[in-house]
PDB file of C-alpha atoms in Angstrom:
ATOM      1  CA  MET A 117     107.061 -42.334-144.778  1.00  0.00           C
ATOM      2  CA  ASP A 118     104.248 -40.638-146.779  1.00  0.00           C
ATOM      3  CA  ASP A 119     101.400 -38.965-145.036  1.00  0.00           C
ATOM      4  CA  GLN A 120      99.219 -41.150-147.739  1.00  0.00           C
ATOM      5  CA  ARG A 121     101.167 -44.653-146.673  1.00  0.00           C
ATOM      6  CA  ARG A 122     101.000 -43.530-143.036  1.00  0.00           C
ATOM      7  CA  GLN A 123      97.119 -42.697-142.890  1.00  0.00           C
ATOM      8  CA  LYS A 124      96.990 -46.686-144.436  1.00  0.00           C
ATOM      9  CA  LEU A 125      98.924 -48.123-141.700  1.00  0.00           C
ATOM     10  CA  ALA A 126      97.266 -45.947-139.064  1.00  0.00           C
ATOM     11  CA  ALA A 127      93.869 -47.219-140.307  1.00  0.00           C
ATOM     12  CA  THR A 128      95.236 -50.825-140.480  1.00  0.00           C
ATOM     13  CA  VAL A 129      95.796 -50.397-136.594  1.00  0.00           C
ATOM     14  CA  ALA A 130      92.593 -49.146-136.110  1.00  0.00           C
ATOM     15  CA  ALA A 131      90.700 -52.172-137.784  1.00  0.00           C
ATOM     16  CA  LEU A 132      92.916 -54.078-135.801  1.00  0.00           C
ATOM     17  CA  LEU A 133      92.270 -52.952-132.416  1.00  0.00           C
ATOM     18  CA  ALA A 134      88.430 -52.746-133.374  1.00  0.00           C
ATOM     19  CA  LYS A 135      88.393 -56.543-134.273  1.00  0.00           C
ATOM     20  CA  ALA A 136      90.563 -57.676-130.942  1.00  0.00           C
ATOM     21  CA  ALA A 137      87.686 -55.047-128.828  1.00  0.00           C
ATOM     22  CA  SER A 138      84.848 -57.151-130.438  1.00  0.00           C
ATOM     23  CA  SER A 139      86.315 -60.936-131.026  1.00  0.00           C
ATOM     24  CA  GLU A 140      84.438 -63.072-128.488  1.00  0.00           C
ATOM     25  CA  PHE A 141      87.440 -65.404-128.491  1.00  0.00           C
ATOM     26  CA  GLU A 142      90.470 -64.544-126.150  1.00  0.00           C
ATOM     27  CA  ASP A 143      93.221 -65.850-128.261  1.00  0.00           C
ATOM     28  CA  GLU A 144      91.976 -64.205-131.626  1.00  0.00           C
ATOM     29  CA  ALA A 145      91.365 -60.905-129.574  1.00  0.00           C
ATOM     30  CA  ARG A 146      94.833 -60.836-127.957  1.00  0.00           C
ATOM     31  CA  LEU A 147      96.277 -61.808-131.708  1.00  0.00           C
ATOM     32  CA  PHE A 148      94.710 -58.995-133.317  1.00  0.00           C
ATOM     33  CA  GLU A 149      96.134 -56.696-130.662  1.00  0.00           C
ATOM     34  CA  ALA A 150      99.581 -57.986-130.844  1.00  0.00           C
ATOM     35  CA  LYS A 151      99.504 -57.527-134.084  1.00  0.00           C
ATOM     36  CA  ALA A 152      98.300 -53.846-133.983  1.00  0.00           C
ATOM     37  CA  MET A 153     101.020 -52.927-131.105  1.00  0.00           C
ATOM     38  CA  GLU A 154     103.585 -54.520-133.418  1.00  0.00           C
ATOM     39  CA  LEU A 155     102.935 -52.078-136.543  1.00  0.00           C
ATOM     40  CA  MET A 156     102.209 -49.318-133.431  1.00  0.00           C
ATOM     41  CA  ALA A 157     106.073 -49.757-132.817  1.00  0.00           C
ATOM     42  CA  ARG A 158     107.954 -50.311-135.790  1.00  0.00           C
ATOM     43  CA  TYR A 159     106.370 -47.536-137.511  1.00  0.00           C
ATOM     44  CA  GLN A 160     105.815 -45.034-134.671  1.00  0.00           C
ATOM     45  CA  ILE A 161     102.167 -44.467-134.804  1.00  0.00           C
ATOM     46  CA  GLU A 162     100.488 -42.392-131.687  1.00  0.00           C
ATOM     47  CA  GLU A 163      97.278 -43.445-130.328  1.00  0.00           C
ATOM     48  CA  ALA A 164      96.081 -40.025-131.717  1.00  0.00           C
ATOM     49  CA  GLU A 165      96.363 -40.946-135.321  1.00  0.00           C
ATOM     50  CA  LEU A 166      94.188 -44.117-135.006  1.00  0.00           C
ATOM     51  CA  ARG A 167      91.229 -41.322-134.418  1.00  0.00           C
ATOM     52  CA  ARG A 168      89.467 -38.528-136.764  1.00  0.00           C
ATOM     53  CA  PRO A 169      91.247 -35.737-136.781  1.00  0.00           C
ATOM     54  CA  ASP A 170      88.333 -33.901-135.216  1.00  0.00           C
ATOM     55  CA  GLN A 171      88.218 -36.426-132.453  1.00  0.00           C
ATOM     56  CA  VAL A 172      91.981 -34.813-131.356  1.00  0.00           C
ATOM     57  CA  GLU A 173      91.622 -31.571-129.362  1.00  0.00           C
ATOM     58  CA  PHE A 174      95.061 -29.730-129.260  1.00  0.00           C
ATOM     59  CA  GLY A 175      95.361 -26.668-127.524  1.00  0.00           C
ATOM     60  CA  VAL A 176      98.033 -23.910-128.084  1.00  0.00           C
ATOM     61  CA  VAL A 177      99.180 -21.549-125.228  1.00  0.00           C
ATOM     62  CA  GLU A 178     101.764 -19.441-124.634  1.00  0.00           C
ATOM     63  CA  ILE A 179     104.295 -19.226-122.229  1.00  0.00           C
ATOM     64  CA  ASP A 180     106.571 -16.419-121.284  1.00  0.00           C
ATOM     65  CA  VAL A 181     109.391 -17.127-119.953  1.00  0.00           C
ATOM     66  CA  SER A 182     111.128 -13.193-120.645  1.00  0.00           C
ATOM     67  CA  HIS A 183     110.970 -12.148-117.158  1.00  0.00           C
ATOM     68  CA  PHE A 184     114.079 -15.145-116.439  1.00  0.00           C
ATOM     69  CA  GLY A 185     116.038 -12.173-118.130  1.00  0.00           C
ATOM     70  CA  ASN A 186     119.586 -13.372-119.492  1.00  0.00           C
ATOM     71  CA  ALA A 187     118.616 -17.033-118.477  1.00  0.00           C
ATOM     72  CA  GLN A 188     115.658 -16.940-120.485  1.00  0.00           C
ATOM     73  CA  THR A 189     116.831 -19.137-123.280  1.00  0.00           C
ATOM     74  CA  GLY A 190     117.688 -21.833-120.712  1.00  0.00           C
ATOM     75  CA  ALA A 191     114.068 -21.455-119.791  1.00  0.00           C
ATOM     76  CA  ALA A 192     112.713 -21.829-123.233  1.00  0.00           C
ATOM     77  CA  HIS A 193     114.512 -25.320-123.111  1.00  0.00           C
ATOM     78  CA  VAL A 194     113.007 -26.657-120.210  1.00  0.00           C
ATOM     79  CA  VAL A 195     109.595 -25.643-121.888  1.00  0.00           C
ATOM     80  CA  TRP A 196     110.809 -27.236-125.010  1.00  0.00           C
ATOM     81  CA  GLY A 197     111.986 -30.395-123.172  1.00  0.00           C
ATOM     82  CA  VAL A 198     109.733 -31.280-121.146  1.00  0.00           C
ATOM     83  CA  TYR A 199     106.802 -30.584-123.232  1.00  0.00           C
ATOM     84  CA  LYS A 200     108.714 -33.396-125.962  1.00  0.00           C
ATOM     85  CA  LEU A 201     108.920 -35.926-123.644  1.00  0.00           C
ATOM     86  CA  PHE A 202     105.140 -36.037-122.995  1.00  0.00           C
ATOM     87  CA  GLY A 203     104.145 -35.809-126.937  1.00  0.00           C
ATOM     88  CA  GLY A 204     103.653 -31.847-126.778  1.00  0.00           C
ATOM     89  CA  PHE A 205     105.440 -29.353-129.467  1.00  0.00           C
ATOM     90  CA  ALA A 206     107.064 -26.297-128.237  1.00  0.00           C
ATOM     91  CA  VAL A 207     108.025 -23.181-130.216  1.00  0.00           C
ATOM     92  CA  VAL A 208     110.369 -20.128-129.084  1.00  0.00           C
ATOM     93  CA  GLN A 209     108.944 -16.772-130.130  1.00  0.00           C
ATOM     94  CA  THR A 210     111.090 -13.689-129.878  1.00  0.00           C
ATOM     95  CA  VAL A 211     110.140 -10.324-129.787  1.00  0.00           C
ATOM     96  CA  ASP A 212     112.660  -7.747-128.672  1.00  0.00           C
ATOM     97  CA  ARG A 213     114.712  -9.998-127.454  1.00  0.00           C
ATOM     98  CA  ARG A 214     111.862 -10.959-124.891  1.00  0.00           C
ATOM     99  CA  MET A 215     110.936 -14.555-125.139  1.00  0.00           C
ATOM    100  CA  SER A 216     108.237 -16.835-125.545  1.00  0.00           C
ATOM    101  CA  MET A 217     107.026 -20.232-125.699  1.00  0.00           C
ATOM    102  CA  ARG A 218     104.136 -21.233-128.066  1.00  0.00           C
ATOM    103  CA  VAL A 219     103.107 -24.976-127.314  1.00  0.00           C
ATOM    104  CA  SER A 220     101.354 -27.399-128.908  1.00  0.00           C
ATOM    105  CA  ALA A 221      99.464 -30.222-126.947  1.00  0.00           C
ATOM    106  CA  THR A 222      96.524 -31.953-125.388  1.00  0.00           C
ATOM    107  CA  ASP A 223      94.609 -31.104-122.222  1.00  0.00           C
ATOM    108  CA  ASP A 224      96.277 -34.078-121.043  1.00  0.00           C
ATOM    109  CA  VAL A 225      99.684 -33.376-121.704  1.00  0.00           C
ATOM    110  CA  HIS A 226      99.089 -29.730-120.487  1.00  0.00           C
ATOM    111  CA  ALA A 227      98.143 -30.768-117.190  1.00  0.00           C
ATOM    112  CA  ILE A 228     100.901 -33.113-116.861  1.00  0.00           C
ATOM    113  CA  ALA A 229     103.970 -31.052-118.202  1.00  0.00           C
ATOM    114  CA  ARG A 230     103.482 -27.532-117.090  1.00  0.00           C
ATOM    115  CA  PRO A 231     103.897 -28.206-113.213  1.00  0.00           C
ATOM    116  CA  LEU A 232     106.809 -30.187-114.058  1.00  0.00           C
ATOM    117  CA  VAL A 233     108.000 -27.132-116.086  1.00  0.00           C
ATOM    118  CA  ASP A 234     107.768 -24.616-113.277  1.00  0.00           C
ATOM    119  CA  HIS A 235     108.821 -27.258-110.682  1.00  0.00           C
ATOM    120  CA  LEU A 236     112.110 -27.368-113.093  1.00  0.00           C
ATOM    121  CA  MET A 237     112.371 -23.777-113.662  1.00  0.00           C
ATOM    122  CA  GLY A 238     112.139 -22.282-109.966  1.00  0.00           C
ATOM    123  CA  GLN A 239     115.212 -25.059-109.374  1.00  0.00           C
ATOM    124  CA  MET A 240     117.181 -23.693-112.165  1.00  0.00           C
ATOM    125  CA  MET A 241     116.544 -19.792-110.537  1.00  0.00           C
ATOM    126  CA  ALA A 242     117.565 -20.988-107.641  1.00  0.00           C
ATOM    127  CA  ASP A 243     120.983 -22.117-108.656  1.00  0.00           C
ATOM    128  CA  ILE A 244     121.806 -18.941-110.751  1.00  0.00           C
ATOM    129  CA  VAL A 245     121.359 -16.994-107.869  1.00  0.00           C
ATOM    130  CA  ARG A 246     123.554 -19.428-105.741  1.00  0.00           C
ATOM    131  CA  ASP A 247     126.198 -19.474-107.982  1.00  0.00           C
ATOM    132  CA  ARG A 248     125.878 -15.929-109.926  1.00  0.00           C
ATOM    133  CA  PRO A 249     127.576 -17.214-113.067  1.00  0.00           C
ATOM    134  CA  ARG A 250     128.937 -14.257-115.387  1.00  0.00           C
ATOM    135  CA  SER A 251     126.667 -15.661-118.666  1.00  0.00           C
ATOM    136  CA  ARG A 252     123.275 -16.630-117.384  1.00  0.00           C
ATOM    137  CA  LYS A 253     122.471 -18.012-120.633  1.00  0.00           C
ATOM    138  CA  SER A 254     125.322 -20.575-121.135  1.00  0.00           C
ATOM    139  CA  TYR A 255     125.206 -21.382-117.439  1.00  0.00           C
ATOM    140  CA  SER A 256     121.017 -22.327-117.865  1.00  0.00           C
ATOM    141  CA  VAL A 257     121.674 -23.815-120.791  1.00  0.00           C
ATOM    142  CA  GLY A 258     124.096 -26.383-119.423  1.00  0.00           C
ATOM    143  CA  TRP A 259     121.736 -26.841-116.844  1.00  0.00           C
ATOM    144  CA  PHE A 260     119.239 -27.863-118.952  1.00  0.00           C
ATOM    145  CA  GLY A 261     121.406 -30.075-120.929  1.00  0.00           C
ATOM    146  CA  ARG A 262     122.113 -31.934-117.867  1.00  0.00           C
ATOM    147  CA  MET A 263     119.095 -32.613-116.302  1.00  0.00           C
ATOM    148  CA  TYR A 264     117.041 -32.968-119.780  1.00  0.00           C
ATOM    149  CA  GLU A 265     119.382 -36.228-120.325  1.00  0.00           C
ATOM    150  CA  ARG A 266     118.506 -37.086-116.434  1.00  0.00           C
ATOM    151  CA  LEU A 267     114.731 -36.448-117.229  1.00  0.00           C
ATOM    152  CA  GLU A 268     114.586 -38.371-120.038  1.00  0.00           C
ATOM    153  CA  ALA A 269     115.965 -41.208-119.331  1.00  0.00           C
ATOM    154  CA  ALA A 270     113.581 -41.388-116.138  1.00  0.00           C
ATOM    155  CA  HIS A 271     111.012 -40.619-118.472  1.00  0.00           C
ATOM    156  CA  THR A 272     111.963 -43.837-120.973  1.00  0.00           C
ATOM    157  CA  GLU A 273     112.594 -45.880-117.659  1.00  0.00           C
ATOM    158  CA  THR A 274     109.535 -45.146-116.182  1.00  0.00           C
ATOM    159  CA  TYR A 275     107.493 -46.183-119.890  1.00  0.00           C
ATOM    160  CA  ALA A 276     109.452 -49.375-120.366  1.00  0.00           C
ATOM    161  CA  GLU A 277     108.541 -50.392-117.021  1.00  0.00           C
ATOM    162  CA  VAL A 278     104.838 -50.977-117.670  1.00  0.00           C
ATOM    163  CA  GLY A 279     105.508 -51.898-121.285  1.00  0.00           C
ATOM    164  CA  ALA A 280     104.108 -48.559-122.515  1.00  0.00           C
ATOM    165  CA  LEU A 281     105.198 -46.672-125.905  1.00  0.00           C
ATOM    166  CA  VAL A 282     107.172 -43.627-125.414  1.00  0.00           C
ATOM    167  CA  PRO A 283     104.799 -40.641-126.740  1.00  0.00           C
ATOM    168  CA  THR A 284     106.080 -39.083-129.925  1.00  0.00           C
ATOM    169  CA  THR A 285     105.691 -35.181-130.716  1.00  0.00           C
ATOM    170  CA  ASP A 286     104.426 -36.036-134.223  1.00  0.00           C
ATOM    171  CA  ALA A 287     100.615 -35.382-134.009  1.00  0.00           C
ATOM    172  CA  ALA A 288     101.543 -31.959-131.689  1.00  0.00           C
ATOM    173  CA  GLU A 289     104.030 -30.752-134.552  1.00  0.00           C
ATOM    174  CA  ARG A 290     101.394 -31.432-137.114  1.00  0.00           C
ATOM    175  CA  HIS A 291      98.751 -29.939-135.486  1.00  0.00           C
ATOM    176  CA  TYR A 292     100.942 -26.615-134.961  1.00  0.00           C
ATOM    177  CA  VAL A 293     103.012 -26.787-139.011  1.00  0.00           C
ATOM    178  CA  GLU A 294      99.133 -26.655-140.165  1.00  0.00           C
ATOM    179  CA  ARG A 295      98.307 -23.366-137.941  1.00  0.00           C
ATOM    180  CA  TYR A 296     101.505 -21.732-138.004  1.00  0.00           C
ATOM    181  CA  GLY A 297     103.056 -22.642-140.706  1.00  0.00           C
ATOM    182  CA  ARG A 298     107.161 -24.720-140.186  1.00  0.00           C
ATOM    183  CA  THR A 299     110.066 -23.219-137.765  1.00  0.00           C
ATOM    184  CA  ALA A 300     113.219 -22.181-138.651  1.00  0.00           C
ATOM    185  CA  ARG A 301     116.522 -23.559-136.405  1.00  0.00           C
ATOM    186  CA  HIS A 302     118.568 -21.326-134.968  1.00  0.00           C
ATOM    187  CA  SER A 303     122.076 -21.863-133.876  1.00  0.00           C
ATOM    188  CA  LEU A 304     123.637 -21.118-130.302  1.00  0.00           C
ATOM    189  CA  ARG A 305     126.943 -19.823-128.978  1.00  0.00           C
ATOM    190  CA  VAL A 306     127.510 -20.485-125.046  1.00  0.00           C
ATOM    191  CA  ASP A 307     130.430 -19.815-122.828  1.00  0.00           C
ATOM    192  CA  GLN A 308     131.907 -23.387-122.141  1.00  0.00           C
ATOM    193  CA  ARG A 309     133.225 -22.534-118.280  1.00  0.00           C
ATOM    194  CA  ASP A 310     129.443 -20.909-117.027  1.00  0.00           C
ATOM    195  CA  TYR A 311     128.316 -23.536-119.928  1.00  0.00           C
ATOM    196  CA  GLN A 312     129.700 -27.101-117.669  1.00  0.00           C
ATOM    197  CA  ALA A 313     128.967 -25.141-113.969  1.00  0.00           C
ATOM    198  CA  GLY A 314     125.605 -25.201-115.332  1.00  0.00           C
ATOM    199  CA  GLY A 315     125.755 -28.796-115.969  1.00  0.00           C
ATOM    200  CA  VAL A 316     127.324 -29.649-113.104  1.00  0.00           C
ATOM    201  CA  ARG A 317     124.118 -28.381-110.913  1.00  0.00           C
ATOM    202  CA  GLY A 318     121.588 -29.500-113.700  1.00  0.00           C
ATOM    203  CA  SER A 319     123.193 -33.037-112.675  1.00  0.00           C
ATOM    204  CA  GLN A 320     121.846 -32.536-109.037  1.00  0.00           C
ATOM    205  CA  ALA A 321     118.394 -31.126-110.083  1.00  0.00           C
ATOM    206  CA  ASP A 322     115.144 -32.767-108.112  1.00  0.00           C
ATOM    207  CA  LEU A 323     113.595 -34.201-111.400  1.00  0.00           C
ATOM    208  CA  GLY A 324     110.082 -34.077-109.421  1.00  0.00           C
ATOM    209  CA  GLN A 325     110.360 -38.026-108.795  1.00  0.00           C
ATOM    210  CA  SER A 326     106.822 -37.637-107.592  1.00  0.00           C
ATOM    211  CA  ARG A 327     105.370 -36.759-110.718  1.00  0.00           C
ATOM    212  CA  VAL A 328     107.405 -39.365-112.508  1.00  0.00           C
ATOM    213  CA  ALA A 329     105.465 -41.482-110.210  1.00  0.00           C
ATOM    214  CA  ASN A 330     101.948 -40.378-111.092  1.00  0.00           C
ATOM    215  CA  THR A 331     103.204 -40.882-114.747  1.00  0.00           C
ATOM    216  CA  ARG A 332     103.829 -44.088-113.862  1.00  0.00           C
ATOM    217  CA  ARG A 333     100.468 -44.805-111.841  1.00  0.00           C
ATOM    218  CA  ALA A 334      98.381 -43.450-114.821  1.00  0.00           C
ATOM    219  CA  LEU A 335     100.542 -45.543-117.747  1.00  0.00           C
ATOM    220  CA  ARG A 336      99.558 -48.588-115.330  1.00  0.00           C
ATOM    221  CA  ALA A 337      95.669 -47.847-114.686  1.00  0.00           C
ATOM    222  CA  GLY A 338      94.936 -46.360-118.726  1.00  0.00           C
ATOM    223  CA  GLY A 339      97.424 -46.996-120.959  1.00  0.00           C
ATOM    224  CA  ASP A 340     100.307 -45.758-122.848  1.00  0.00           C
ATOM    225  CA  GLY A 341      98.680 -43.316-125.424  1.00  0.00           C
ATOM    226  CA  GLY A 342     100.924 -44.425-128.139  1.00  0.00           C
ATOM    227  CA  GLY A 343     104.088 -43.322-129.159  1.00  0.00           C
ATOM    228  CA  ARG A 344     107.858 -45.278-129.374  1.00  0.00           C
ATOM    229  CA  ARG A 345     109.992 -47.509-127.960  1.00  0.00           C
TER     230      ARG A 345
END
């Protein structure tokens, strides 16, 4: 879908929600709201797109992962994956083989995602120290892959339980591209033995269920904030 059509759809949704809010008739308000939600789900329109650009405030932070040494690739994946689930957009920056993540997200997303990132990366490093893999890079990427599968499933289930839309990264990515330009893709080779060993540990990682529960409570209290089902 081109940007012009998407903007028109977002405007239509915003108008329907405005009518729902201003209607004096409950049945009419529900009809307008239901139609708006249908369009948002069908075309993956985020709540942020319903507001003017100057009303959506994204912040960019740098998260250094170079101190993870040979496991910094896995740590970078953790940052990318967690922020992606909550609607943020993260890009790896490499200087002299030292990695950091440049992350575009709203303050609300940063507040939710960053503690979970720290929680998961601490576990990943503890597993690496315990298992002493030959390739920390391969192990950490395998750890992330299995952990992320579980985290994504739990995350989707949480939103489904309250009938909310799962956040998308569209708005955060647009903000990033406008500021820094488009990003390039990178290939990655891993040692299968260490990758699989990391995956075994990742399947046992604590996903921070208290944080998932907090997300569920926030959704029930304040709505979903837009996304895809």
